[in-house]
mmCIF file of C-alpha atoms in Angstrom:
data_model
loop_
_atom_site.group_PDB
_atom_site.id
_atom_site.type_symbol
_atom_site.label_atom_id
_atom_site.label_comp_id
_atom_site.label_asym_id
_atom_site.label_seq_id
_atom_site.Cartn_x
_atom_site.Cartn_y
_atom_site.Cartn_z
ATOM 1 C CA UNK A 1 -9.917 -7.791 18.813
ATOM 2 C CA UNK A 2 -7.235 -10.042 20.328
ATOM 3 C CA UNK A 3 -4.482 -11.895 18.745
ATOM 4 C CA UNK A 4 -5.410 -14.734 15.891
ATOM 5 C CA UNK A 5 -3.255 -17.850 15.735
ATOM 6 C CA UNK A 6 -1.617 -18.524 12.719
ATOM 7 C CA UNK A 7 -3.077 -20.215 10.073
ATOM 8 C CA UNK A 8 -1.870 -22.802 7.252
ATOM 9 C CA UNK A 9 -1.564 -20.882 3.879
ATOM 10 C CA UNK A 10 -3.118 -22.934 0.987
ATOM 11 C CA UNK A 11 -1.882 -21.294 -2.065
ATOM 12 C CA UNK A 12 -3.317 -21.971 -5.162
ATOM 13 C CA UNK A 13 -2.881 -21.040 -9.118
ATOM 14 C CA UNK A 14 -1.263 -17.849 -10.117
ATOM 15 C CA UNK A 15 -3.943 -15.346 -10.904
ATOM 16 C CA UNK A 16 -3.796 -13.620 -14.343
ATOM 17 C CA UNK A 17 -5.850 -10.207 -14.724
ATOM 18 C CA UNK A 18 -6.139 -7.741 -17.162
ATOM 19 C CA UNK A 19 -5.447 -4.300 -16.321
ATOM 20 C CA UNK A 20 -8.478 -2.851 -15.764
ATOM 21 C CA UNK A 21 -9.330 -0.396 -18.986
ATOM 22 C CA UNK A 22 -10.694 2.907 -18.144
ATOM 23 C CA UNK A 23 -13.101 4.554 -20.721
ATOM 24 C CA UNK A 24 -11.193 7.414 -21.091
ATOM 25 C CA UNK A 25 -8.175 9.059 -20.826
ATOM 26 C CA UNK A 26 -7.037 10.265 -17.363
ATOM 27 C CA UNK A 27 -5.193 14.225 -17.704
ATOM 28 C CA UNK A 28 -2.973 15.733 -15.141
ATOM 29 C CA UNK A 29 -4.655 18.768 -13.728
ATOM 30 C CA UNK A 30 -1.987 20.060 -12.398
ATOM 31 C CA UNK A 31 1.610 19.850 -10.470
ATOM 32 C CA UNK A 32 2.518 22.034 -7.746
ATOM 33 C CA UNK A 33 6.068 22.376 -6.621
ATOM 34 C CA UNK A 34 6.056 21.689 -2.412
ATOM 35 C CA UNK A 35 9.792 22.090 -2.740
ATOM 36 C CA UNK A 36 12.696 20.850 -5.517
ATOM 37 C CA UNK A 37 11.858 17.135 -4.942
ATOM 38 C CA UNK A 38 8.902 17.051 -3.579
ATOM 39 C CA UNK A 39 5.559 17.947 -6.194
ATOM 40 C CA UNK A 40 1.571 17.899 -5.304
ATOM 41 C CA UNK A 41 0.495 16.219 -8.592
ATOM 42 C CA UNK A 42 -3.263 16.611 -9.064
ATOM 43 C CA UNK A 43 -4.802 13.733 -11.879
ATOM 44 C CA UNK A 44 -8.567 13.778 -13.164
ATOM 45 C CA UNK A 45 -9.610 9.843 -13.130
ATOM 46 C CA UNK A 46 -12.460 9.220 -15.212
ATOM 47 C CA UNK A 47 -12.537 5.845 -13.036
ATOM 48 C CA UNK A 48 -12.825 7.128 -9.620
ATOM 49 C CA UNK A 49 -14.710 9.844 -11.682
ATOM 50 C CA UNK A 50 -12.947 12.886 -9.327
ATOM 51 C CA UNK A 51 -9.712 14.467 -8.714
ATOM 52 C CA UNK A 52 -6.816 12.558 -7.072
ATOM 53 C CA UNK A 53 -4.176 13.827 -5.204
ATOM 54 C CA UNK A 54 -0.768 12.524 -5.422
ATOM 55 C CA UNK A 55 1.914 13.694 -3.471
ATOM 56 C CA UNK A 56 5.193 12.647 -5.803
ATOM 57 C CA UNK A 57 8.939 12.807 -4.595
ATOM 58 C CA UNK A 58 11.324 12.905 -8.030
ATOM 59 C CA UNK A 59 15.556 12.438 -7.402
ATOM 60 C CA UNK A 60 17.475 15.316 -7.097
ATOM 61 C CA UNK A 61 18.693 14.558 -10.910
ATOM 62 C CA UNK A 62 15.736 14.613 -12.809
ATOM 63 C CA UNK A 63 17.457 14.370 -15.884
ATOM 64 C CA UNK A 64 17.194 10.911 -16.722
ATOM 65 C CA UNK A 65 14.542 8.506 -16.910
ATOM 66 C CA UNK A 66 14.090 6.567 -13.578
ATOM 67 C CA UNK A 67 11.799 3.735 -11.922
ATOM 68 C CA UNK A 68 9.327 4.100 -10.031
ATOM 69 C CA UNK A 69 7.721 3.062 -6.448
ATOM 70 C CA UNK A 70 3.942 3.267 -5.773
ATOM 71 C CA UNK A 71 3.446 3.981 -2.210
ATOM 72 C CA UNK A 72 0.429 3.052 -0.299
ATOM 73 C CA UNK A 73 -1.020 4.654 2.981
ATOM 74 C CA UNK A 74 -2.595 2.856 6.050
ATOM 75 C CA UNK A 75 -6.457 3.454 6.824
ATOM 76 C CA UNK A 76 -5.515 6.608 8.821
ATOM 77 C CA UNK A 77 -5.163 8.650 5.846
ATOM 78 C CA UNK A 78 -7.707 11.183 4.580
ATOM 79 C CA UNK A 79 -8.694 13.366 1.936
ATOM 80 C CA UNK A 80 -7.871 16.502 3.537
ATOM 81 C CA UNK A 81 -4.057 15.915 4.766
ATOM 82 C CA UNK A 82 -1.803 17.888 2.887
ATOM 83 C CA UNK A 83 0.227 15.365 1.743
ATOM 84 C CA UNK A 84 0.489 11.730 2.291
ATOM 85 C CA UNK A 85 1.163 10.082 6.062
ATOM 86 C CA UNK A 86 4.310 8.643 4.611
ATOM 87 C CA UNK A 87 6.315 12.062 3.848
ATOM 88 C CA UNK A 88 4.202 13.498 6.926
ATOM 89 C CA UNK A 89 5.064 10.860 9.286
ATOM 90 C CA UNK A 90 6.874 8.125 7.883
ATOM 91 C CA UNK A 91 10.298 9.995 6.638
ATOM 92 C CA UNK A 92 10.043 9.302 3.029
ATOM 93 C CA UNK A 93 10.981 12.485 1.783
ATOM 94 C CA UNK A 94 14.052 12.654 3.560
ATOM 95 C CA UNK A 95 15.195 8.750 2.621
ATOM 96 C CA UNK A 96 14.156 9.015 -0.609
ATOM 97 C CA UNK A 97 16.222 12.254 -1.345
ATOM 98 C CA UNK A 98 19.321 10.849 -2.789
ATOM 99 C CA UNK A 99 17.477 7.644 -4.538
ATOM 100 C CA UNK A 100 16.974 7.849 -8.256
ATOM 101 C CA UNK A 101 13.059 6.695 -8.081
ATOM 102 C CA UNK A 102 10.085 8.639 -7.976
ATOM 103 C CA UNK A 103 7.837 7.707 -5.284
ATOM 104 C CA UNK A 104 3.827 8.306 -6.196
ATOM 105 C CA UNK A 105 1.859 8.441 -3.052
ATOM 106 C CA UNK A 106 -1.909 8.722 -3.120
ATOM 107 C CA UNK A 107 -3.012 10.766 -0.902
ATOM 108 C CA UNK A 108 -6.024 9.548 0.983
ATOM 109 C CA UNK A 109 -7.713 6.273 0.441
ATOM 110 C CA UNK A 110 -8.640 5.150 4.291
ATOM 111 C CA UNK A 111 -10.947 1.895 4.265
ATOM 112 C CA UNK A 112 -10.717 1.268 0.343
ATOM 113 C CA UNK A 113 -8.308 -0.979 0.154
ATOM 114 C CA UNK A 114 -6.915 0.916 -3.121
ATOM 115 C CA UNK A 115 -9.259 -1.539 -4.900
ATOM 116 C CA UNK A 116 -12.026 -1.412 -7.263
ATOM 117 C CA UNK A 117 -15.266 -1.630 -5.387
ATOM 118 C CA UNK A 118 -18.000 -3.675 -7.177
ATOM 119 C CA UNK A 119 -20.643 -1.326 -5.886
ATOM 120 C CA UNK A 120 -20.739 2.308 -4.730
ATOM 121 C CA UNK A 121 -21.052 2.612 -0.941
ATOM 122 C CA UNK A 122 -23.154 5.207 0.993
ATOM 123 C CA UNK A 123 -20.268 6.569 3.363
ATOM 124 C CA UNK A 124 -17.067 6.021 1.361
ATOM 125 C CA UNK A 125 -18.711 6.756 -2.547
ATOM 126 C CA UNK A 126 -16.975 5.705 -5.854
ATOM 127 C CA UNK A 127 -13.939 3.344 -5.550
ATOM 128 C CA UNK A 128 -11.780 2.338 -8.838
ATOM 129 C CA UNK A 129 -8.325 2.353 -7.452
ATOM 130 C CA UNK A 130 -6.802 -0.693 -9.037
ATOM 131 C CA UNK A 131 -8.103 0.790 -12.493
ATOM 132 C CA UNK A 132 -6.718 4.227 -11.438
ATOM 133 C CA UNK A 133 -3.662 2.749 -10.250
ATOM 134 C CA UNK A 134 -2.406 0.067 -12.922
ATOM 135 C CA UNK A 135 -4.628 1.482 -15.979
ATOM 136 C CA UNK A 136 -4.786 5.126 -15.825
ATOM 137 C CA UNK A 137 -1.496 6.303 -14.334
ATOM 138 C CA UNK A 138 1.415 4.345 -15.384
ATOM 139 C CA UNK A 139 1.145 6.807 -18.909
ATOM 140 C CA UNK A 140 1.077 9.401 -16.309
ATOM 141 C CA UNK A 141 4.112 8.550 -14.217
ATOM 142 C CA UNK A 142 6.214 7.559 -17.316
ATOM 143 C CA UNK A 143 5.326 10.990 -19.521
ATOM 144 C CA UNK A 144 5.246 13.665 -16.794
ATOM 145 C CA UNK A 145 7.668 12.279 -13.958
ATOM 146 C CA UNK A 146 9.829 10.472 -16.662
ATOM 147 C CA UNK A 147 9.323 6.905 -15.620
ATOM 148 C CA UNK A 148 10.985 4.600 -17.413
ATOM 149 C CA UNK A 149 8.169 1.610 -16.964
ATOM 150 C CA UNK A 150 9.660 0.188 -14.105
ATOM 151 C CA UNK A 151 7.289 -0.078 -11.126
ATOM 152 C CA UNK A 152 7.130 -1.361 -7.411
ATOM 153 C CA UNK A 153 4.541 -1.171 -5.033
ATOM 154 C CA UNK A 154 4.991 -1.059 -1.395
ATOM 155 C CA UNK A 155 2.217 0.199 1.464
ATOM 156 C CA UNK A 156 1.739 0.228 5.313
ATOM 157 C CA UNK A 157 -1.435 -1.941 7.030
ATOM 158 C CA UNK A 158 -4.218 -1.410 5.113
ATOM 159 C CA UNK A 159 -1.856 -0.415 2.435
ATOM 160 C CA UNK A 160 0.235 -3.182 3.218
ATOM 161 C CA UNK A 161 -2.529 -5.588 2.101
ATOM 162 C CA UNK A 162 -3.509 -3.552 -0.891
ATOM 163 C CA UNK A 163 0.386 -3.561 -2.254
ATOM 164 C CA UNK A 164 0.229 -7.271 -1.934
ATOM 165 C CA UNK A 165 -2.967 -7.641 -3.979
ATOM 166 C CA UNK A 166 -1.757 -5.072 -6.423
ATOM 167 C CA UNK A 167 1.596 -7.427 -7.149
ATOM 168 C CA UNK A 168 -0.144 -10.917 -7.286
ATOM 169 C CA UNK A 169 -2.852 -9.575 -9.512
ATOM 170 C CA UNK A 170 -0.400 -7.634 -11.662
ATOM 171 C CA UNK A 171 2.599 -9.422 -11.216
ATOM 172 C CA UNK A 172 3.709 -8.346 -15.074
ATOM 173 C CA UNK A 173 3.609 -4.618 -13.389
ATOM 174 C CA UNK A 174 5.117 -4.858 -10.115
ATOM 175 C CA UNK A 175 8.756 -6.073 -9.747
ATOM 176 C CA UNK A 176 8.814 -5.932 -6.124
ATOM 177 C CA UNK A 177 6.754 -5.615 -3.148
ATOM 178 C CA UNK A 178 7.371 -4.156 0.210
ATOM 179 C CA UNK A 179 4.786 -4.179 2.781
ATOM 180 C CA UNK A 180 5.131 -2.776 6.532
ATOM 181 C CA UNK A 181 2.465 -4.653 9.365
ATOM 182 C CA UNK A 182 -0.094 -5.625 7.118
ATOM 183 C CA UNK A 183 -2.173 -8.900 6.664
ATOM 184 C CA UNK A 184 -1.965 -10.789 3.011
ATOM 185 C CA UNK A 185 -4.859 -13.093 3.468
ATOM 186 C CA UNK A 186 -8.818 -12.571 2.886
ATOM 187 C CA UNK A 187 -10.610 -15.447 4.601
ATOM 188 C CA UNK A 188 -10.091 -16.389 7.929
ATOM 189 C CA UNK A 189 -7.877 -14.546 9.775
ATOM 190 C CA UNK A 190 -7.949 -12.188 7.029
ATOM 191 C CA UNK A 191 -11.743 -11.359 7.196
ATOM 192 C CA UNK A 192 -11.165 -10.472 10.677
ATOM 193 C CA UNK A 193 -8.568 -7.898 9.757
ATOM 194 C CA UNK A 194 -10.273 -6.488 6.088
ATOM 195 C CA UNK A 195 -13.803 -6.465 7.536
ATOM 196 C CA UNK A 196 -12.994 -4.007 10.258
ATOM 197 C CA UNK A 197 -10.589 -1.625 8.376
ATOM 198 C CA UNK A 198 -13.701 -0.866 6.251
ATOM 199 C CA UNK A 199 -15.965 -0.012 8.518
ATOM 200 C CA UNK A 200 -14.130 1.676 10.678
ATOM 201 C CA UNK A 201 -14.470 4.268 8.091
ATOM 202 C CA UNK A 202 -18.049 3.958 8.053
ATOM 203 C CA UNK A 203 -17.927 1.940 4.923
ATOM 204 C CA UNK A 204 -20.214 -1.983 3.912
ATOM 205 C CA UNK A 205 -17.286 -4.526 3.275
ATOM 206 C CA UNK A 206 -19.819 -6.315 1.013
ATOM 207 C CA UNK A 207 -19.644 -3.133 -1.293
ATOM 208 C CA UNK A 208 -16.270 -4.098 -1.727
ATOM 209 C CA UNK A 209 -15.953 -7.360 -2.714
ATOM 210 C CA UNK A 210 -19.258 -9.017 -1.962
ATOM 211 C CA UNK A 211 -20.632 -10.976 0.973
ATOM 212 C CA UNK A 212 -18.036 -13.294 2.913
ATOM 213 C CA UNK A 213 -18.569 -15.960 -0.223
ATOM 214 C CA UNK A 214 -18.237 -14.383 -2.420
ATOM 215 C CA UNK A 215 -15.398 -15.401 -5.220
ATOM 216 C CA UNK A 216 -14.155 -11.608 -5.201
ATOM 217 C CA UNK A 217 -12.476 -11.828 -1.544
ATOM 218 C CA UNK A 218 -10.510 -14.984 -3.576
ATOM 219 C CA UNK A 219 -9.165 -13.031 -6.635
ATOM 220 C CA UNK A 220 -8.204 -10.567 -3.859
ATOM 221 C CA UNK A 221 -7.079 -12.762 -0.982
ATOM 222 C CA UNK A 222 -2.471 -12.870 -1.687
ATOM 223 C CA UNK A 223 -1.915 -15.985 -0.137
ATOM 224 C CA UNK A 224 -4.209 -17.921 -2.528
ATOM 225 C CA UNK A 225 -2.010 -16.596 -5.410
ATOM 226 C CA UNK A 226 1.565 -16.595 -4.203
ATOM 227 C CA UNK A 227 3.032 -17.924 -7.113
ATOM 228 C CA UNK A 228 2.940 -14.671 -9.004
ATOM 229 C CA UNK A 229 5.509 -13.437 -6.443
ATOM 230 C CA UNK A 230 7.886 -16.004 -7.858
ATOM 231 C CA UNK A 231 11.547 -14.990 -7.816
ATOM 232 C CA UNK A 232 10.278 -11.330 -7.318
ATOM 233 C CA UNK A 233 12.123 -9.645 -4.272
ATOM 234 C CA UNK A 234 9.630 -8.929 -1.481
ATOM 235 C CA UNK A 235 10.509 -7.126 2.279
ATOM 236 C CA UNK A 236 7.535 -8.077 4.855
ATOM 237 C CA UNK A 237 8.299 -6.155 8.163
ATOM 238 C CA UNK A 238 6.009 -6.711 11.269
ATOM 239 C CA UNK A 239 6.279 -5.903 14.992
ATOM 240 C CA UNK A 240 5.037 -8.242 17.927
ATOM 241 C CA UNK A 241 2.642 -5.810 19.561
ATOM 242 C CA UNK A 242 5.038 -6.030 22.528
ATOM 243 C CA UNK A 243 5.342 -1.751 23.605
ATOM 244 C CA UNK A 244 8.704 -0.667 22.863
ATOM 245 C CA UNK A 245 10.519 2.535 23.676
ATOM 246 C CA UNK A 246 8.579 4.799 21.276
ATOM 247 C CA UNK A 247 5.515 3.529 23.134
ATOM 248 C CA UNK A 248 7.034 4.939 26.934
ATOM 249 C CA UNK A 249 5.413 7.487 27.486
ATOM 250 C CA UNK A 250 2.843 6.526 24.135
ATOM 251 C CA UNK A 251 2.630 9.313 21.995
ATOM 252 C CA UNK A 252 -1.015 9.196 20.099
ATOM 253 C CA UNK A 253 0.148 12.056 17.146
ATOM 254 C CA UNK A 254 2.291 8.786 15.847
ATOM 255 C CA UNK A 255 -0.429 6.297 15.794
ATOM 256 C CA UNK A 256 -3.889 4.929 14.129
ATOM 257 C CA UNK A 257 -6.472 4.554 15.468
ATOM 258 C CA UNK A 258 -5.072 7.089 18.836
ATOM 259 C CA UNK A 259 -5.300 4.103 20.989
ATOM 260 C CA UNK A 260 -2.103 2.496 22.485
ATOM 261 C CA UNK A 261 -3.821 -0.908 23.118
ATOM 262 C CA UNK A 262 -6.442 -0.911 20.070
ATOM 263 C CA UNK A 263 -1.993 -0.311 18.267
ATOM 264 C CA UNK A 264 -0.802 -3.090 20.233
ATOM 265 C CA UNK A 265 -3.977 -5.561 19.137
ATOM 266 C CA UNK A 266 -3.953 -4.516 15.482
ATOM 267 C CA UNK A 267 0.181 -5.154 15.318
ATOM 268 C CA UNK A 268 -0.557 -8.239 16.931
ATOM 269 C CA UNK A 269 -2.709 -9.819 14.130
ATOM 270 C CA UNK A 270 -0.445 -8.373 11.025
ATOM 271 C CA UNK A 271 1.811 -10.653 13.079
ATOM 272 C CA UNK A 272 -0.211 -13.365 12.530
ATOM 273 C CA UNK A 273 -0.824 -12.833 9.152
ATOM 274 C CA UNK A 274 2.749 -12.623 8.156
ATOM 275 C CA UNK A 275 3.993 -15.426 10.447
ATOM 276 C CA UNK A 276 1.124 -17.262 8.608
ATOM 277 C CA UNK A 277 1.919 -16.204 5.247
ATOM 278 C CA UNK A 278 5.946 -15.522 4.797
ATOM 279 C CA UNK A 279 6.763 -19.218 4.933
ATOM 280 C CA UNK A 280 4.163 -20.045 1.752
ATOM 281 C CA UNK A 281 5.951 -17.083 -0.091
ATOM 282 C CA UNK A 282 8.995 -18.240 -0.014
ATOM 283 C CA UNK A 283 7.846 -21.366 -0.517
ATOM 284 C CA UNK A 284 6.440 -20.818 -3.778
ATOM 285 C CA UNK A 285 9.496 -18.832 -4.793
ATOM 286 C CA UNK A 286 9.297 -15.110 -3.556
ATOM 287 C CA UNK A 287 12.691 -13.475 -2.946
ATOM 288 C CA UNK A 288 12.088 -13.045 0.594
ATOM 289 C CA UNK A 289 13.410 -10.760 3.480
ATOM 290 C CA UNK A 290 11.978 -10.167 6.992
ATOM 291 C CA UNK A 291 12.410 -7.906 8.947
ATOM 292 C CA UNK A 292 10.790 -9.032 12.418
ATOM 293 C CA UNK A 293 11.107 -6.725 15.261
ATOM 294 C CA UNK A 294 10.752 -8.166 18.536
ATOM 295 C CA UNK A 295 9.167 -4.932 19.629
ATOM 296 C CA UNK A 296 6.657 -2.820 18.336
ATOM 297 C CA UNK A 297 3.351 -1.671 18.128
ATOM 298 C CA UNK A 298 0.641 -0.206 15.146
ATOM 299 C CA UNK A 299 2.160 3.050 14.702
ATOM 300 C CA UNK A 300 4.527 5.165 12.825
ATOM 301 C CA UNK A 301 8.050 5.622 14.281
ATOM 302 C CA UNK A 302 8.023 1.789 13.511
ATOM 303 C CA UNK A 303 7.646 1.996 9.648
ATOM 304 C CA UNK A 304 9.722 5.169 9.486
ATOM 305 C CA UNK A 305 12.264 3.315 11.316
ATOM 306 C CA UNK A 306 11.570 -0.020 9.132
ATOM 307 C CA UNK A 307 11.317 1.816 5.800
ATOM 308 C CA UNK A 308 15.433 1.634 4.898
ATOM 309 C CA UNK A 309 15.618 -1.553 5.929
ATOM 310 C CA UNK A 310 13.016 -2.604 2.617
ATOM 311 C CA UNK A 311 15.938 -0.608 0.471
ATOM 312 C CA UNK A 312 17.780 -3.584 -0.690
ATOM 313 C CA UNK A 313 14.673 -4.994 -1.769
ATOM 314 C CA UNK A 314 13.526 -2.283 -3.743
ATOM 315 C CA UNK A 315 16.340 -1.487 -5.248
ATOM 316 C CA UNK A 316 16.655 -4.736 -6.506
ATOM 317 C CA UNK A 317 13.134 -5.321 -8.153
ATOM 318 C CA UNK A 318 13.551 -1.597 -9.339
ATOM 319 C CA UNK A 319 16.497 -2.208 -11.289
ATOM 320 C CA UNK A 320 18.500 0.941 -9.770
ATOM 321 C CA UNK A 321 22.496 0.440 -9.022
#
């Protein structure tokens, strides 16, 4: 999959949905204490009808009340890590440590698209993220971690296009939006970047959201609904594809998929998208920064090295001094 020229955003109507309503009442399993500030929460969804991990960083004063950032992982993450890519791999623990957020990570997730599926699929099961997500846990967050109602939502690449959908589709929930090499359309250029994040986990895109017309991959497609990121702050990072020093000699622990030109292609169309969408955000009003590197490939000592840099941003949708 080679580069994709940019395309002209069309954006259309803000897009108003209801939180989705689960049937029942999600219940926190249990917390285990990794360390002070880091905690393994464990929450029983009665949407995604199993057990979801959540790895949590809380501030070292854990006194007060405090926002909080939702986190997102790429397509590389899995079920059985101990704790998400971004505290693994992406140095959140150690930025976060003297910020007073908590940051909720879901652990796992690969090819979902943190979305609610509209059918079950044979290889990747049950999906009800967005329910889980803006329904189920925000009671969660704000009773055991102390949240004050404040939210972001932020995500690498496949999480990177989730976090966007997340904050047009609930832009009363989300105050800001960071998003690290990711692609914000669903049509176009977008269906040749959604389509094969899915089944690269073995997964049917049409589970998802239905067939290629279907008026799902609209609701879900950020560039048609920009307006509900207006005057919200929003940090879009994105690298060329062009190897940089972390790529001499390429190390393959740091990157997804463990292929140093399959990185380079897939950086080169979230360049694409974001050259082809940043202009229409601001456009229609988004508070926006962007941080363009003029080097860099898919992989992770980019975003750990791009995640302070969407600070500023945060902190100012989050409300935190």
């Amino acid at each position: 999959m080679g580069s994709v020229a940019a395309a002209a955003v069309v954006a259309v109507a803000p897009l108003f949905v209801a939180a989705p309503q689960a049937n029942a009442e999600a219940v926190v399993e249990r917390i285990e204490k990794t360390s002070a500030q880091q905690w393994q929460m464990y929450v029983r969804s009665p949407a995604m009808k199993r057990t979801i991990h959540l790895d949590v960083l809380v501030p070292a004063n854990q006194a007060a009340s405090r926002p909080t950032l939702l986190l997102l992982d790429g397509n590389g993450a899995s079920e059985s890590q101990p704790r998400s890519t971004w505290t693994l791999r992406g140095g959140a623990k150690e930025f976060f440590a003297d910020k007073p957020v908590n940051v909720v990570m879901p652990v796992g997730g690969g090819g979902t698209y943190y979305t609610d599926w509209l059918k079950d699929d044979p290889e990747l099961g049950h999906q009800k993220w967005e329910t889980f997500l803006t329904s189920e846990l925000p009671p969660l967050i704000d009773r055991e971690l102390k949240g004050n109602g404040v939210y972001a939502v932020g995500g690498l690449s496949m999480g990177a296009g989730a976090a966007a959908i997340l904050a047009v589709r609930h832009p009363d929930m989300f105050r800001a939006l960071a998003a690290f090499s990711g692609c914000y359309k669903t049509d176009g250029i977008g269906q040749l970047s959604v389509r094969p994040v899915v089944e690269s986990r073995g997964g049917n895109p049409d589970n998802m959201w239905g067939t290629a017309g279907n008026p799902e991959w609209d609701a879900h497609d950020p560039s048609k609904h920009l307006d509900a990121l207006r005057g919200k702050p929003v940090h879009l990072y994105v690298g060329t594809g062009v190897p940089g020093p972390d790529d001499a000699p390429f190390d393959d622990n740091w990157s997804w998929p463990n292929d140093p030109l399959r990185a380079n292609e897939i950086e080169h169309i979230s360049h694409d998208c974001t050259l082809a969408t940043a202009p229409a955000m601001k456009l229609f009003g988004a508070d926006l920064s962007l941080d363009y590197a003029a080097v860099g490939v898919h992989s992770w000592p980019y975003w750990k090295a791009a995640l302070p840099k969407s600070w500023p941003t945060l902190q100012a949708g989050l409300g935190v001094r």
